[in-house]
Amino acid sequence: MNVRPNIENHNLAQAMAKLNTLRDLLVHQVKDLYSAETQLVKALPKMEKAASDPDLKAGFRTHLEETKVHVTRLEEVAGLLDASPRGLSCKAMKGLVEEGAEAIKEEAEPSIKDLALIAAAQKVEHYEISGYGTARALAEAIGNRQAAKLLKTTEDEEGATDKKLTAAAETIVATAPVEA
């Protein structure tokens, strides 16, 4: 009987074997966040273009610039870990970006569309906050204070962005049509 190894299971086992230490997991998380942030750099200009509220447009523009800093900061964290930030594709962010693209394509009253864009953006922020929180905790656990500090800075910035999005939603919802 000719038994062929299952290549998919072999590759999965090989990938899982690479995560043997907290440092390995931290590097994996940094790569995931790097992929997420680079995807967001491409998506934010589309969100800005689709928004109608001037403050929301400005918020997306500002967050794009912050996100570019986050990418650079992740490159710095990866350097502190003697690793490359590249090599993973964040499937979660890909899905969140696709949800944002659906909101962009929606035919909607401008304030309703803006609220849909905010909802999509807040889902992204919550994903990032949790990712940075985990990465920061891992950096602290391995005693890499410099990486932990950089990750905490970004975690805090993502939290601030989430609060700004909530404030924008509260302002826009006050003038949005309730019923047709």
PDB file of C-alpha atoms in Angstrom:
ATOM      1  CA  MET A   1       0.000   0.000   0.000  1.00  0.00           C
ATOM      2  CA  ASN A   2       1.399   3.378  -1.050  1.00  0.00           C
ATOM      3  CA  VAL A   3       0.762   5.980   1.647  1.00  0.00           C
ATOM      4  CA  ARG A   4       1.518   9.538   0.646  1.00  0.00           C
ATOM      5  CA  PRO A   5       2.084  12.094   3.377  1.00  0.00           C
ATOM      6  CA  ASN A   6      -0.528  14.764   3.676  1.00  0.00           C
ATOM      7  CA  ILE A   7       1.413  17.863   2.624  1.00  0.00           C
ATOM      8  CA  GLU A   8      -1.176  20.265   4.024  1.00  0.00           C
ATOM      9  CA  ASN A   9      -0.975  18.682   7.483  1.00  0.00           C
ATOM     10  CA  HIS A  10       2.820  18.583   7.237  1.00  0.00           C
ATOM     11  CA  ASN A  11       2.974  22.318   6.454  1.00  0.00           C
ATOM     12  CA  LEU A  12       0.527  23.062   9.264  1.00  0.00           C
ATOM     13  CA  ALA A  13       2.590  21.052  11.727  1.00  0.00           C
ATOM     14  CA  GLN A  14       5.753  22.744  10.490  1.00  0.00           C
ATOM     15  CA  ALA A  15       4.204  26.206  10.917  1.00  0.00           C
ATOM     16  CA  MET A  16       2.922  25.331  14.383  1.00  0.00           C
ATOM     17  CA  ALA A  17       6.306  23.942  15.404  1.00  0.00           C
ATOM     18  CA  LYS A  18       7.820  27.362  14.836  1.00  0.00           C
ATOM     19  CA  LEU A  19       5.836  28.759  17.777  1.00  0.00           C
ATOM     20  CA  ASN A  20       7.748  27.140  20.629  1.00  0.00           C
ATOM     21  CA  THR A  21       8.441  30.175  22.794  1.00  0.00           C
ATOM     22  CA  LEU A  22       6.876  33.443  23.871  1.00  0.00           C
ATOM     23  CA  ARG A  23       9.355  35.201  21.574  1.00  0.00           C
ATOM     24  CA  ASP A  24       8.206  33.052  18.636  1.00  0.00           C
ATOM     25  CA  LEU A  25       4.607  33.987  19.360  1.00  0.00           C
ATOM     26  CA  LEU A  26       5.501  37.664  19.726  1.00  0.00           C
ATOM     27  CA  VAL A  27       7.280  37.653  16.353  1.00  0.00           C
ATOM     28  CA  HIS A  28       4.212  35.968  14.836  1.00  0.00           C
ATOM     29  CA  GLN A  29       1.942  38.627  16.355  1.00  0.00           C
ATOM     30  CA  VAL A  30       4.179  41.453  15.096  1.00  0.00           C
ATOM     31  CA  LYS A  31       4.078  39.978  11.577  1.00  0.00           C
ATOM     32  CA  ASP A  32       0.277  39.715  11.784  1.00  0.00           C
ATOM     33  CA  LEU A  33      -0.049  43.318  12.972  1.00  0.00           C
ATOM     34  CA  TYR A  34       2.352  44.497  10.273  1.00  0.00           C
ATOM     35  CA  SER A  35       0.226  42.845   7.612  1.00  0.00           C
ATOM     36  CA  ALA A  36      -2.916  44.336   9.160  1.00  0.00           C
ATOM     37  CA  GLU A  37      -1.474  47.850   9.261  1.00  0.00           C
ATOM     38  CA  THR A  38      -0.142  47.713   5.701  1.00  0.00           C
ATOM     39  CA  GLN A  39      -3.573  46.587   4.494  1.00  0.00           C
ATOM     40  CA  LEU A  40      -5.114  49.490   6.384  1.00  0.00           C
ATOM     41  CA  VAL A  41      -2.731  51.984   4.735  1.00  0.00           C
ATOM     42  CA  LYS A  42      -4.307  50.964   1.419  1.00  0.00           C
ATOM     43  CA  ALA A  43      -7.902  50.983   2.712  1.00  0.00           C
ATOM     44  CA  LEU A  44      -8.046  54.284   4.625  1.00  0.00           C
ATOM     45  CA  PRO A  45      -7.841  56.580   1.565  1.00  0.00           C
ATOM     46  CA  LYS A  46     -10.884  54.773   0.130  1.00  0.00           C
ATOM     47  CA  MET A  47     -12.768  55.256   3.395  1.00  0.00           C
ATOM     48  CA  GLU A  48     -11.876  58.946   3.417  1.00  0.00           C
ATOM     49  CA  LYS A  49     -13.087  59.353  -0.156  1.00  0.00           C
ATOM     50  CA  ALA A  50     -16.385  57.607   0.634  1.00  0.00           C
ATOM     51  CA  ALA A  51     -17.126  59.681   3.750  1.00  0.00           C
ATOM     52  CA  SER A  52     -19.244  62.806   3.428  1.00  0.00           C
ATOM     53  CA  ASP A  53     -18.816  64.362   6.875  1.00  0.00           C
ATOM     54  CA  PRO A  54     -15.790  66.716   6.759  1.00  0.00           C
ATOM     55  CA  ASP A  55     -14.683  65.793  10.277  1.00  0.00           C
ATOM     56  CA  LEU A  56     -14.906  62.090   9.489  1.00  0.00           C
ATOM     57  CA  LYS A  57     -12.895  62.625   6.290  1.00  0.00           C
ATOM     58  CA  ALA A  58     -10.254  64.466   8.307  1.00  0.00           C
ATOM     59  CA  GLY A  59     -10.273  61.703  10.914  1.00  0.00           C
ATOM     60  CA  PHE A  60      -9.605  59.040   8.289  1.00  0.00           C
ATOM     61  CA  ARG A  61      -6.814  61.194   6.833  1.00  0.00           C
ATOM     62  CA  THR A  62      -5.243  61.681  10.266  1.00  0.00           C
ATOM     63  CA  HIS A  63      -5.503  57.982  11.050  1.00  0.00           C
ATOM     64  CA  LEU A  64      -3.800  57.148   7.747  1.00  0.00           C
ATOM     65  CA  GLU A  65      -0.783  59.181   8.862  1.00  0.00           C
ATOM     66  CA  GLU A  66      -0.862  57.504  12.295  1.00  0.00           C
ATOM     67  CA  THR A  67      -1.099  54.095  10.628  1.00  0.00           C
ATOM     68  CA  LYS A  68       2.015  54.806   8.579  1.00  0.00           C
ATOM     69  CA  VAL A  69       3.799  55.526  11.874  1.00  0.00           C
ATOM     70  CA  HIS A  70       2.438  52.246  13.262  1.00  0.00           C
ATOM     71  CA  VAL A  71       3.982  50.391  10.312  1.00  0.00           C
ATOM     72  CA  THR A  72       7.352  52.029  11.004  1.00  0.00           C
ATOM     73  CA  ARG A  73       7.026  51.285  14.712  1.00  0.00           C
ATOM     74  CA  LEU A  74       6.338  47.599  13.976  1.00  0.00           C
ATOM     75  CA  GLU A  75       9.457  47.517  11.804  1.00  0.00           C
ATOM     76  CA  GLU A  76      11.353  48.864  14.811  1.00  0.00           C
ATOM     77  CA  VAL A  77       9.826  46.244  17.129  1.00  0.00           C
ATOM     78  CA  ALA A  78      10.722  43.490  14.662  1.00  0.00           C
ATOM     79  CA  GLY A  79      14.289  44.823  14.600  1.00  0.00           C
ATOM     80  CA  LEU A  80      14.437  44.630  18.389  1.00  0.00           C
ATOM     81  CA  LEU A  81      13.457  40.961  18.021  1.00  0.00           C
ATOM     82  CA  ASP A  82      15.992  40.306  15.240  1.00  0.00           C
ATOM     83  CA  ALA A  83      13.098  39.410  12.945  1.00  0.00           C
ATOM     84  CA  SER A  84      11.440  40.639   9.786  1.00  0.00           C
ATOM     85  CA  PRO A  85       7.930  42.076  10.124  1.00  0.00           C
ATOM     86  CA  ARG A  86       7.035  40.554   6.749  1.00  0.00           C
ATOM     87  CA  GLY A  87       5.932  37.039   5.964  1.00  0.00           C
ATOM     88  CA  LEU A  88       2.329  36.719   7.129  1.00  0.00           C
ATOM     89  CA  SER A  89      -0.968  37.778   5.654  1.00  0.00           C
ATOM     90  CA  CYS A  90      -3.503  38.878   8.246  1.00  0.00           C
ATOM     91  CA  LYS A  91      -6.704  37.157   7.179  1.00  0.00           C
ATOM     92  CA  ALA A  92      -8.752  38.887   9.866  1.00  0.00           C
ATOM     93  CA  MET A  93      -7.822  42.340   8.562  1.00  0.00           C
ATOM     94  CA  LYS A  94      -8.480  41.191   5.026  1.00  0.00           C
ATOM     95  CA  GLY A  95     -12.032  40.337   6.089  1.00  0.00           C
ATOM     96  CA  LEU A  96     -12.459  43.605   7.975  1.00  0.00           C
ATOM     97  CA  VAL A  97     -11.198  45.584   4.982  1.00  0.00           C
ATOM     98  CA  GLU A  98     -13.676  43.703   2.785  1.00  0.00           C
ATOM     99  CA  GLU A  99     -16.474  44.718   5.173  1.00  0.00           C
ATOM    100  CA  GLY A 100     -15.306  48.323   4.859  1.00  0.00           C
ATOM    101  CA  ALA A 101     -15.349  47.988   1.072  1.00  0.00           C
ATOM    102  CA  GLU A 102     -18.939  46.787   1.275  1.00  0.00           C
ATOM    103  CA  ALA A 103     -19.840  49.866   3.324  1.00  0.00           C
ATOM    104  CA  ILE A 104     -18.158  52.052   0.700  1.00  0.00           C
ATOM    105  CA  LYS A 105     -20.254  50.485  -2.074  1.00  0.00           C
ATOM    106  CA  GLU A 106     -23.560  50.844  -0.217  1.00  0.00           C
ATOM    107  CA  GLU A 107     -26.140  53.153  -1.737  1.00  0.00           C
ATOM    108  CA  ALA A 108     -27.147  55.142   1.323  1.00  0.00           C
ATOM    109  CA  GLU A 109     -28.096  58.536   2.630  1.00  0.00           C
ATOM    110  CA  PRO A 110     -24.753  60.291   3.364  1.00  0.00           C
ATOM    111  CA  SER A 111     -25.023  60.294   7.155  1.00  0.00           C
ATOM    112  CA  ILE A 112     -26.088  56.638   7.172  1.00  0.00           C
ATOM    113  CA  LYS A 113     -23.148  55.733   4.946  1.00  0.00           C
ATOM    114  CA  ASP A 114     -20.817  57.656   7.266  1.00  0.00           C
ATOM    115  CA  LEU A 115     -22.159  55.646  10.213  1.00  0.00           C
ATOM    116  CA  ALA A 116     -21.595  52.398   8.286  1.00  0.00           C
ATOM    117  CA  LEU A 117     -18.008  53.501   7.603  1.00  0.00           C
ATOM    118  CA  ILE A 118     -17.530  54.280  11.300  1.00  0.00           C
ATOM    119  CA  ALA A 119     -18.882  50.847  12.244  1.00  0.00           C
ATOM    120  CA  ALA A 120     -16.409  49.186   9.865  1.00  0.00           C
ATOM    121  CA  ALA A 121     -13.553  51.351  11.155  1.00  0.00           C
ATOM    122  CA  GLN A 122     -14.352  50.568  14.788  1.00  0.00           C
ATOM    123  CA  LYS A 123     -14.241  46.846  14.083  1.00  0.00           C
ATOM    124  CA  VAL A 124     -10.732  47.404  12.728  1.00  0.00           C
ATOM    125  CA  GLU A 125      -9.737  49.431  15.790  1.00  0.00           C
ATOM    126  CA  HIS A 126     -10.980  46.777  18.187  1.00  0.00           C
ATOM    127  CA  TYR A 127      -9.013  44.104  16.321  1.00  0.00           C
ATOM    128  CA  GLU A 128      -5.892  46.257  16.482  1.00  0.00           C
ATOM    129  CA  ILE A 129      -6.338  47.126  20.162  1.00  0.00           C
ATOM    130  CA  SER A 130      -6.538  43.451  21.073  1.00  0.00           C
ATOM    131  CA  GLY A 131      -3.588  42.577  18.843  1.00  0.00           C
ATOM    132  CA  TYR A 132      -1.364  45.287  20.273  1.00  0.00           C
ATOM    133  CA  GLY A 133      -2.419  44.412  23.809  1.00  0.00           C
ATOM    134  CA  THR A 134      -1.423  40.789  23.323  1.00  0.00           C
ATOM    135  CA  ALA A 135       1.863  41.708  21.649  1.00  0.00           C
ATOM    136  CA  ARG A 136       2.672  44.187  24.430  1.00  0.00           C
ATOM    137  CA  ALA A 137       1.987  41.556  27.088  1.00  0.00           C
ATOM    138  CA  LEU A 138       4.252  39.087  25.289  1.00  0.00           C
ATOM    139  CA  ALA A 139       7.035  41.687  25.008  1.00  0.00           C
ATOM    140  CA  GLU A 140       6.718  42.397  28.734  1.00  0.00           C
ATOM    141  CA  ALA A 141       6.785  38.662  29.492  1.00  0.00           C
ATOM    142  CA  ILE A 142      10.093  38.189  27.677  1.00  0.00           C
ATOM    143  CA  GLY A 143      11.555  41.307  29.284  1.00  0.00           C
ATOM    144  CA  ASN A 144      11.769  43.404  26.129  1.00  0.00           C
ATOM    145  CA  ARG A 145      10.764  46.720  27.678  1.00  0.00           C
ATOM    146  CA  GLN A 146      11.590  48.762  24.592  1.00  0.00           C
ATOM    147  CA  ALA A 147       9.319  46.656  22.360  1.00  0.00           C
ATOM    148  CA  ALA A 148       6.613  46.679  25.049  1.00  0.00           C
ATOM    149  CA  LYS A 149       6.770  50.486  25.244  1.00  0.00           C
ATOM    150  CA  LEU A 150       6.469  50.865  21.457  1.00  0.00           C
ATOM    151  CA  LEU A 151       3.554  48.431  21.332  1.00  0.00           C
ATOM    152  CA  LYS A 152       1.825  50.174  24.257  1.00  0.00           C
ATOM    153  CA  THR A 153       2.140  53.521  22.485  1.00  0.00           C
ATOM    154  CA  THR A 154       0.363  52.131  19.432  1.00  0.00           C
ATOM    155  CA  GLU A 155      -2.221  50.324  21.565  1.00  0.00           C
ATOM    156  CA  ASP A 156      -3.045  53.656  23.242  1.00  0.00           C
ATOM    157  CA  GLU A 157      -3.249  55.459  19.891  1.00  0.00           C
ATOM    158  CA  GLU A 158      -5.647  52.828  18.552  1.00  0.00           C
ATOM    159  CA  GLY A 159      -7.794  53.256  21.667  1.00  0.00           C
ATOM    160  CA  ALA A 160      -7.836  57.024  21.157  1.00  0.00           C
ATOM    161  CA  THR A 161      -8.896  56.545  17.533  1.00  0.00           C
ATOM    162  CA  ASP A 162     -11.731  54.276  18.667  1.00  0.00           C
ATOM    163  CA  LYS A 163     -12.939  56.976  21.076  1.00  0.00           C
ATOM    164  CA  LYS A 164     -12.799  59.594  18.293  1.00  0.00           C
ATOM    165  CA  LEU A 165     -14.860  57.313  16.060  1.00  0.00           C
ATOM    166  CA  THR A 166     -17.434  56.902  18.827  1.00  0.00           C
ATOM    167  CA  ALA A 167     -17.645  60.686  19.227  1.00  0.00           C
ATOM    168  CA  ALA A 168     -18.034  61.105  15.459  1.00  0.00           C
ATOM    169  CA  ALA A 169     -20.807  58.510  15.411  1.00  0.00           C
ATOM    170  CA  GLU A 170     -22.624  60.272  18.259  1.00  0.00           C
ATOM    171  CA  THR A 171     -22.458  63.579  16.370  1.00  0.00           C
ATOM    172  CA  ILE A 172     -23.567  62.137  13.045  1.00  0.00           C
ATOM    173  CA  VAL A 173     -26.358  59.996  14.495  1.00  0.00           C
ATOM    174  CA  ALA A 174     -27.918  63.131  15.998  1.00  0.00           C
ATOM    175  CA  THR A 175     -28.681  64.423  12.504  1.00  0.00           C
ATOM    176  CA  ALA A 176     -29.287  61.128  10.692  1.00  0.00           C
ATOM    177  CA  PRO A 177     -32.775  60.198   9.526  1.00  0.00           C
ATOM    178  CA  VAL A 178     -34.482  57.815  11.931  1.00  0.00           C
ATOM    179  CA  GLU A 179     -37.182  56.467   9.618  1.00  0.00           C
ATOM    180  CA  ALA A 180     -37.972  56.746   5.925  1.00  0.00           C
TER     181      ALA A 180
END
